[in-house]
Amino acid sequence: MTTNAATLVTATTATLNGAATPNLASATGWFRYSTSNPGTCNDAFGTRTPSSGGTSLGAGSTSTPFSQAIVGLLPGTTYFYCAISSNTVGTGFGALLSFSTPPTA
């Protein structure tokens, strides 16, 4: 399970990126983000995106990238986020990363 750098960061939007290896069992991926640092990635802090379900990662044996655009962010704010995936094998948690939205002009 890997959390990758956020991309397309603007004052109010960003795209969160991650990758997971399904290990031959159908897997789903999602993200958690917050303005408060939870200290470690878990599936209880901040906001889950998407709010239910997630991105289907298939059931392969190689790392599968996935992304989620988020909106409604606050300008000039640091956000903490991580990627999470789950299947019948278990739940994987990526590293906790952060990004900052630029202030509005």
mmCIF file with all atom_site columns, C-alpha atoms in Angstrom:
data_model
loop_
_atom_site.group_PDB
_atom_site.id
_atom_site.type_symbol
_atom_site.label_atom_id
_atom_site.label_alt_id
_atom_site.label_comp_id
_atom_site.label_asym_id
_atom_site.label_entity_id
_atom_site.label_seq_id
_atom_site.pdbx_PDB_ins_code
_atom_site.Cartn_x
_atom_site.Cartn_y
_atom_site.Cartn_z
_atom_site.occupancy
_atom_site.B_iso_or_equiv
_atom_site.pdbx_formal_charge
_atom_site.auth_seq_id
_atom_site.auth_comp_id
_atom_site.auth_asym_id
_atom_site.auth_atom_id
_atom_site.pdbx_PDB_model_num
ATOM 1   C CA . MET A 1 1   ? 0.000   0.000   0.000  1.00 0.00 ? 1   MET A CA 1
ATOM 2   C CA . THR A 1 2   ? 1.462   3.327   -1.060 1.00 0.00 ? 2   THR A CA 1
ATOM 3   C CA . THR A 1 3   ? 0.327   6.913   -0.616 1.00 0.00 ? 3   THR A CA 1
ATOM 4   C CA . ASN A 1 4   ? 1.699   9.099   -3.416 1.00 0.00 ? 4   ASN A CA 1
ATOM 5   C CA . ALA A 1 5   ? 2.095   12.865  -3.672 1.00 0.00 ? 5   ALA A CA 1
ATOM 6   C CA . ALA A 1 6   ? -1.048  14.940  -4.186 1.00 0.00 ? 6   ALA A CA 1
ATOM 7   C CA . THR A 1 7   ? -1.344  16.519  -7.625 1.00 0.00 ? 7   THR A CA 1
ATOM 8   C CA . LEU A 1 8   ? -3.343  19.304  -9.292 1.00 0.00 ? 8   LEU A CA 1
ATOM 9   C CA . VAL A 1 9   ? -3.391  21.232  -5.999 1.00 0.00 ? 9   VAL A CA 1
ATOM 10  C CA . THR A 1 10  ? -5.212  24.577  -6.177 1.00 0.00 ? 10  THR A CA 1
ATOM 11  C CA . ALA A 1 11  ? -6.579  26.860  -3.454 1.00 0.00 ? 11  ALA A CA 1
ATOM 12  C CA . THR A 1 12  ? -9.730  24.720  -3.142 1.00 0.00 ? 12  THR A CA 1
ATOM 13  C CA . THR A 1 13  ? -9.074  21.375  -4.902 1.00 0.00 ? 13  THR A CA 1
ATOM 14  C CA . ALA A 1 14  ? -6.515  18.559  -5.079 1.00 0.00 ? 14  ALA A CA 1
ATOM 15  C CA . THR A 1 15  ? -6.147  15.050  -6.427 1.00 0.00 ? 15  THR A CA 1
ATOM 16  C CA . LEU A 1 16  ? -5.049  12.374  -3.967 1.00 0.00 ? 16  LEU A CA 1
ATOM 17  C CA . ASN A 1 17  ? -3.020  9.469   -5.345 1.00 0.00 ? 17  ASN A CA 1
ATOM 18  C CA . GLY A 1 18  ? -2.155  6.000   -4.128 1.00 0.00 ? 18  GLY A CA 1
ATOM 19  C CA . ALA A 1 19  ? -1.410  2.463   -5.257 1.00 0.00 ? 19  ALA A CA 1
ATOM 20  C CA . ALA A 1 20  ? -2.159  -0.975  -3.857 1.00 0.00 ? 20  ALA A CA 1
ATOM 21  C CA . THR A 1 21  ? -1.439  -4.576  -4.777 1.00 0.00 ? 21  THR A CA 1
ATOM 22  C CA . PRO A 1 22  ? -4.671  -6.625  -4.526 1.00 0.00 ? 22  PRO A CA 1
ATOM 23  C CA . ASN A 1 23  ? -2.776  -9.940  -3.986 1.00 0.00 ? 23  ASN A CA 1
ATOM 24  C CA . LEU A 1 24  ? -5.208  -11.896 -6.198 1.00 0.00 ? 24  LEU A CA 1
ATOM 25  C CA . ALA A 1 25  ? -8.325  -10.864 -4.233 1.00 0.00 ? 25  ALA A CA 1
ATOM 26  C CA . SER A 1 26  ? -10.756 -8.169  -5.419 1.00 0.00 ? 26  SER A CA 1
ATOM 27  C CA . ALA A 1 27  ? -9.733  -4.923  -3.689 1.00 0.00 ? 27  ALA A CA 1
ATOM 28  C CA . THR A 1 28  ? -11.123 -1.428  -3.185 1.00 0.00 ? 28  THR A CA 1
ATOM 29  C CA . GLY A 1 29  ? -9.150  1.765   -2.488 1.00 0.00 ? 29  GLY A CA 1
ATOM 30  C CA . TRP A 1 30  ? -10.048 5.084   -0.861 1.00 0.00 ? 30  TRP A CA 1
ATOM 31  C CA . PHE A 1 31  ? -8.477  8.013   1.005  1.00 0.00 ? 31  PHE A CA 1
ATOM 32  C CA . ARG A 1 32  ? -8.793  9.824   4.327  1.00 0.00 ? 32  ARG A CA 1
ATOM 33  C CA . TYR A 1 33  ? -7.857  13.500  4.732  1.00 0.00 ? 33  TYR A CA 1
ATOM 34  C CA . SER A 1 34  ? -7.996  16.170  7.425  1.00 0.00 ? 34  SER A CA 1
ATOM 35  C CA . THR A 1 35  ? -6.511  19.487  8.511  1.00 0.00 ? 35  THR A CA 1
ATOM 36  C CA . SER A 1 36  ? -5.533  17.779  11.799 1.00 0.00 ? 36  SER A CA 1
ATOM 37  C CA . ASN A 1 37  ? -2.532  15.451  11.872 1.00 0.00 ? 37  ASN A CA 1
ATOM 38  C CA . PRO A 1 38  ? -3.754  12.026  13.075 1.00 0.00 ? 38  PRO A CA 1
ATOM 39  C CA . GLY A 1 39  ? -0.170  10.849  13.642 1.00 0.00 ? 39  GLY A CA 1
ATOM 40  C CA . THR A 1 40  ? -0.654  7.692   11.578 1.00 0.00 ? 40  THR A CA 1
ATOM 41  C CA . CYS A 1 41  ? -2.890  6.499   8.778  1.00 0.00 ? 41  CYS A CA 1
ATOM 42  C CA . ASN A 1 42  ? -6.137  4.937   9.970  1.00 0.00 ? 42  ASN A CA 1
ATOM 43  C CA . ASP A 1 43  ? -9.700  4.626   8.703  1.00 0.00 ? 43  ASP A CA 1
ATOM 44  C CA . ALA A 1 44  ? -11.229 6.812   11.414 1.00 0.00 ? 44  ALA A CA 1
ATOM 45  C CA . PHE A 1 45  ? -9.765  10.315  11.034 1.00 0.00 ? 45  PHE A CA 1
ATOM 46  C CA . GLY A 1 46  ? -11.048 13.242  9.013  1.00 0.00 ? 46  GLY A CA 1
ATOM 47  C CA . THR A 1 47  ? -13.060 12.798  5.846  1.00 0.00 ? 47  THR A CA 1
ATOM 48  C CA . ARG A 1 48  ? -13.283 9.618   3.791  1.00 0.00 ? 48  ARG A CA 1
ATOM 49  C CA . THR A 1 49  ? -13.311 10.034  0.027  1.00 0.00 ? 49  THR A CA 1
ATOM 50  C CA . PRO A 1 50  ? -15.310 8.658   -1.581 1.00 0.00 ? 50  PRO A CA 1
ATOM 51  C CA . SER A 1 51  ? -17.653 8.695   1.408  1.00 0.00 ? 51  SER A CA 1
ATOM 52  C CA . SER A 1 52  ? -18.588 5.044   0.824  1.00 0.00 ? 52  SER A CA 1
ATOM 53  C CA . GLY A 1 53  ? -17.243 2.288   -1.367 1.00 0.00 ? 53  GLY A CA 1
ATOM 54  C CA . GLY A 1 54  ? -14.119 3.231   -3.275 1.00 0.00 ? 54  GLY A CA 1
ATOM 55  C CA . THR A 1 55  ? -12.165 2.654   -6.443 1.00 0.00 ? 55  THR A CA 1
ATOM 56  C CA . SER A 1 56  ? -12.125 -0.923  -7.692 1.00 0.00 ? 56  SER A CA 1
ATOM 57  C CA . LEU A 1 57  ? -8.520  -2.134  -7.912 1.00 0.00 ? 57  LEU A CA 1
ATOM 58  C CA . GLY A 1 58  ? -9.281  -5.506  -9.478 1.00 0.00 ? 58  GLY A CA 1
ATOM 59  C CA . ALA A 1 59  ? -7.759  -8.752  -8.226 1.00 0.00 ? 59  ALA A CA 1
ATOM 60  C CA . GLY A 1 60  ? -4.329  -8.719  -9.812 1.00 0.00 ? 60  GLY A CA 1
ATOM 61  C CA . SER A 1 61  ? -0.873  -9.307  -8.417 1.00 0.00 ? 61  SER A CA 1
ATOM 62  C CA . THR A 1 62  ? 0.741   -5.995  -9.374 1.00 0.00 ? 62  THR A CA 1
ATOM 63  C CA . SER A 1 63  ? 0.528   -2.524  -7.913 1.00 0.00 ? 63  SER A CA 1
ATOM 64  C CA . THR A 1 64  ? -2.575  -0.709  -9.171 1.00 0.00 ? 64  THR A CA 1
ATOM 65  C CA . PRO A 1 65  ? -2.679  3.106   -9.019 1.00 0.00 ? 65  PRO A CA 1
ATOM 66  C CA . PHE A 1 66  ? -5.835  4.966   -8.019 1.00 0.00 ? 66  PHE A CA 1
ATOM 67  C CA . SER A 1 67  ? -6.771  8.629   -7.532 1.00 0.00 ? 67  SER A CA 1
ATOM 68  C CA . GLN A 1 68  ? -9.568  10.733  -6.094 1.00 0.00 ? 68  GLN A CA 1
ATOM 69  C CA . ALA A 1 69  ? -10.244 14.426  -6.736 1.00 0.00 ? 69  ALA A CA 1
ATOM 70  C CA . ILE A 1 70  ? -11.383 16.392  -3.692 1.00 0.00 ? 70  ILE A CA 1
ATOM 71  C CA . VAL A 1 71  ? -13.085 19.800  -3.664 1.00 0.00 ? 71  VAL A CA 1
ATOM 72  C CA . GLY A 1 72  ? -14.147 22.403  -1.121 1.00 0.00 ? 72  GLY A CA 1
ATOM 73  C CA . LEU A 1 73  ? -10.709 22.774  0.455  1.00 0.00 ? 73  LEU A CA 1
ATOM 74  C CA . LEU A 1 74  ? -9.663  25.883  2.361  1.00 0.00 ? 74  LEU A CA 1
ATOM 75  C CA . PRO A 1 75  ? -7.049  28.167  0.751  1.00 0.00 ? 75  PRO A CA 1
ATOM 76  C CA . GLY A 1 76  ? -3.706  28.459  2.559  1.00 0.00 ? 76  GLY A CA 1
ATOM 77  C CA . THR A 1 77  ? -4.274  25.285  4.588  1.00 0.00 ? 77  THR A CA 1
ATOM 78  C CA . THR A 1 78  ? -2.210  22.145  5.223  1.00 0.00 ? 78  THR A CA 1
ATOM 79  C CA . TYR A 1 79  ? -4.023  18.830  4.741  1.00 0.00 ? 79  TYR A CA 1
ATOM 80  C CA . PHE A 1 80  ? -2.908  15.408  5.931  1.00 0.00 ? 80  PHE A CA 1
ATOM 81  C CA . TYR A 1 81  ? -3.976  12.367  3.913  1.00 0.00 ? 81  TYR A CA 1
ATOM 82  C CA . CYS A 1 82  ? -3.347  8.700   3.254  1.00 0.00 ? 82  CYS A CA 1
ATOM 83  C CA . ALA A 1 83  ? -4.433  5.914   0.919  1.00 0.00 ? 83  ALA A CA 1
ATOM 84  C CA . ILE A 1 84  ? -6.252  2.837   2.230  1.00 0.00 ? 84  ILE A CA 1
ATOM 85  C CA . SER A 1 85  ? -7.232  -0.400  0.498  1.00 0.00 ? 85  SER A CA 1
ATOM 86  C CA . SER A 1 86  ? -9.168  -3.438  1.596  1.00 0.00 ? 86  SER A CA 1
ATOM 87  C CA . ASN A 1 87  ? -10.112 -6.926  0.444  1.00 0.00 ? 87  ASN A CA 1
ATOM 88  C CA . THR A 1 88  ? -10.621 -10.391 1.935  1.00 0.00 ? 88  THR A CA 1
ATOM 89  C CA . VAL A 1 89  ? -6.857  -10.622 2.568  1.00 0.00 ? 89  VAL A CA 1
ATOM 90  C CA . GLY A 1 90  ? -6.943  -7.557  4.841  1.00 0.00 ? 90  GLY A CA 1
ATOM 91  C CA . THR A 1 91  ? -6.729  -3.773  4.993  1.00 0.00 ? 91  THR A CA 1
ATOM 92  C CA . GLY A 1 92  ? -3.614  -1.856  3.964  1.00 0.00 ? 92  GLY A CA 1
ATOM 93  C CA . PHE A 1 93  ? -2.661  1.636   5.059  1.00 0.00 ? 93  PHE A CA 1
ATOM 94  C CA . GLY A 1 94  ? -0.292  3.902   3.148  1.00 0.00 ? 94  GLY A CA 1
ATOM 95  C CA . ALA A 1 95  ? 2.015   6.468   4.685  1.00 0.00 ? 95  ALA A CA 1
ATOM 96  C CA . LEU A 1 96  ? 0.570   9.687   6.053  1.00 0.00 ? 96  LEU A CA 1
ATOM 97  C CA . LEU A 1 97  ? 1.522   12.575  3.740  1.00 0.00 ? 97  LEU A CA 1
ATOM 98  C CA . SER A 1 98  ? 0.571   16.241  3.566  1.00 0.00 ? 98  SER A CA 1
ATOM 99  C CA . PHE A 1 99  ? 0.070   19.041  1.064  1.00 0.00 ? 99  PHE A CA 1
ATOM 100 C CA . SER A 1 100 ? -0.742  22.727  1.388  1.00 0.00 ? 100 SER A CA 1
ATOM 101 C CA . THR A 1 101 ? -3.244  24.651  -0.672 1.00 0.00 ? 101 THR A CA 1
ATOM 102 C CA . PRO A 1 102 ? -2.003  28.019  -1.880 1.00 0.00 ? 102 PRO A CA 1
ATOM 103 C CA . PRO A 1 103 ? -3.628  31.154  -0.476 1.00 0.00 ? 103 PRO A CA 1
ATOM 104 C CA . THR A 1 104 ? -6.055  33.026  -2.718 1.00 0.00 ? 104 THR A CA 1
ATOM 105 C CA . ALA A 1 105 ? -4.694  36.139  -4.371 1.00 0.00 ? 105 ALA A CA 1
#
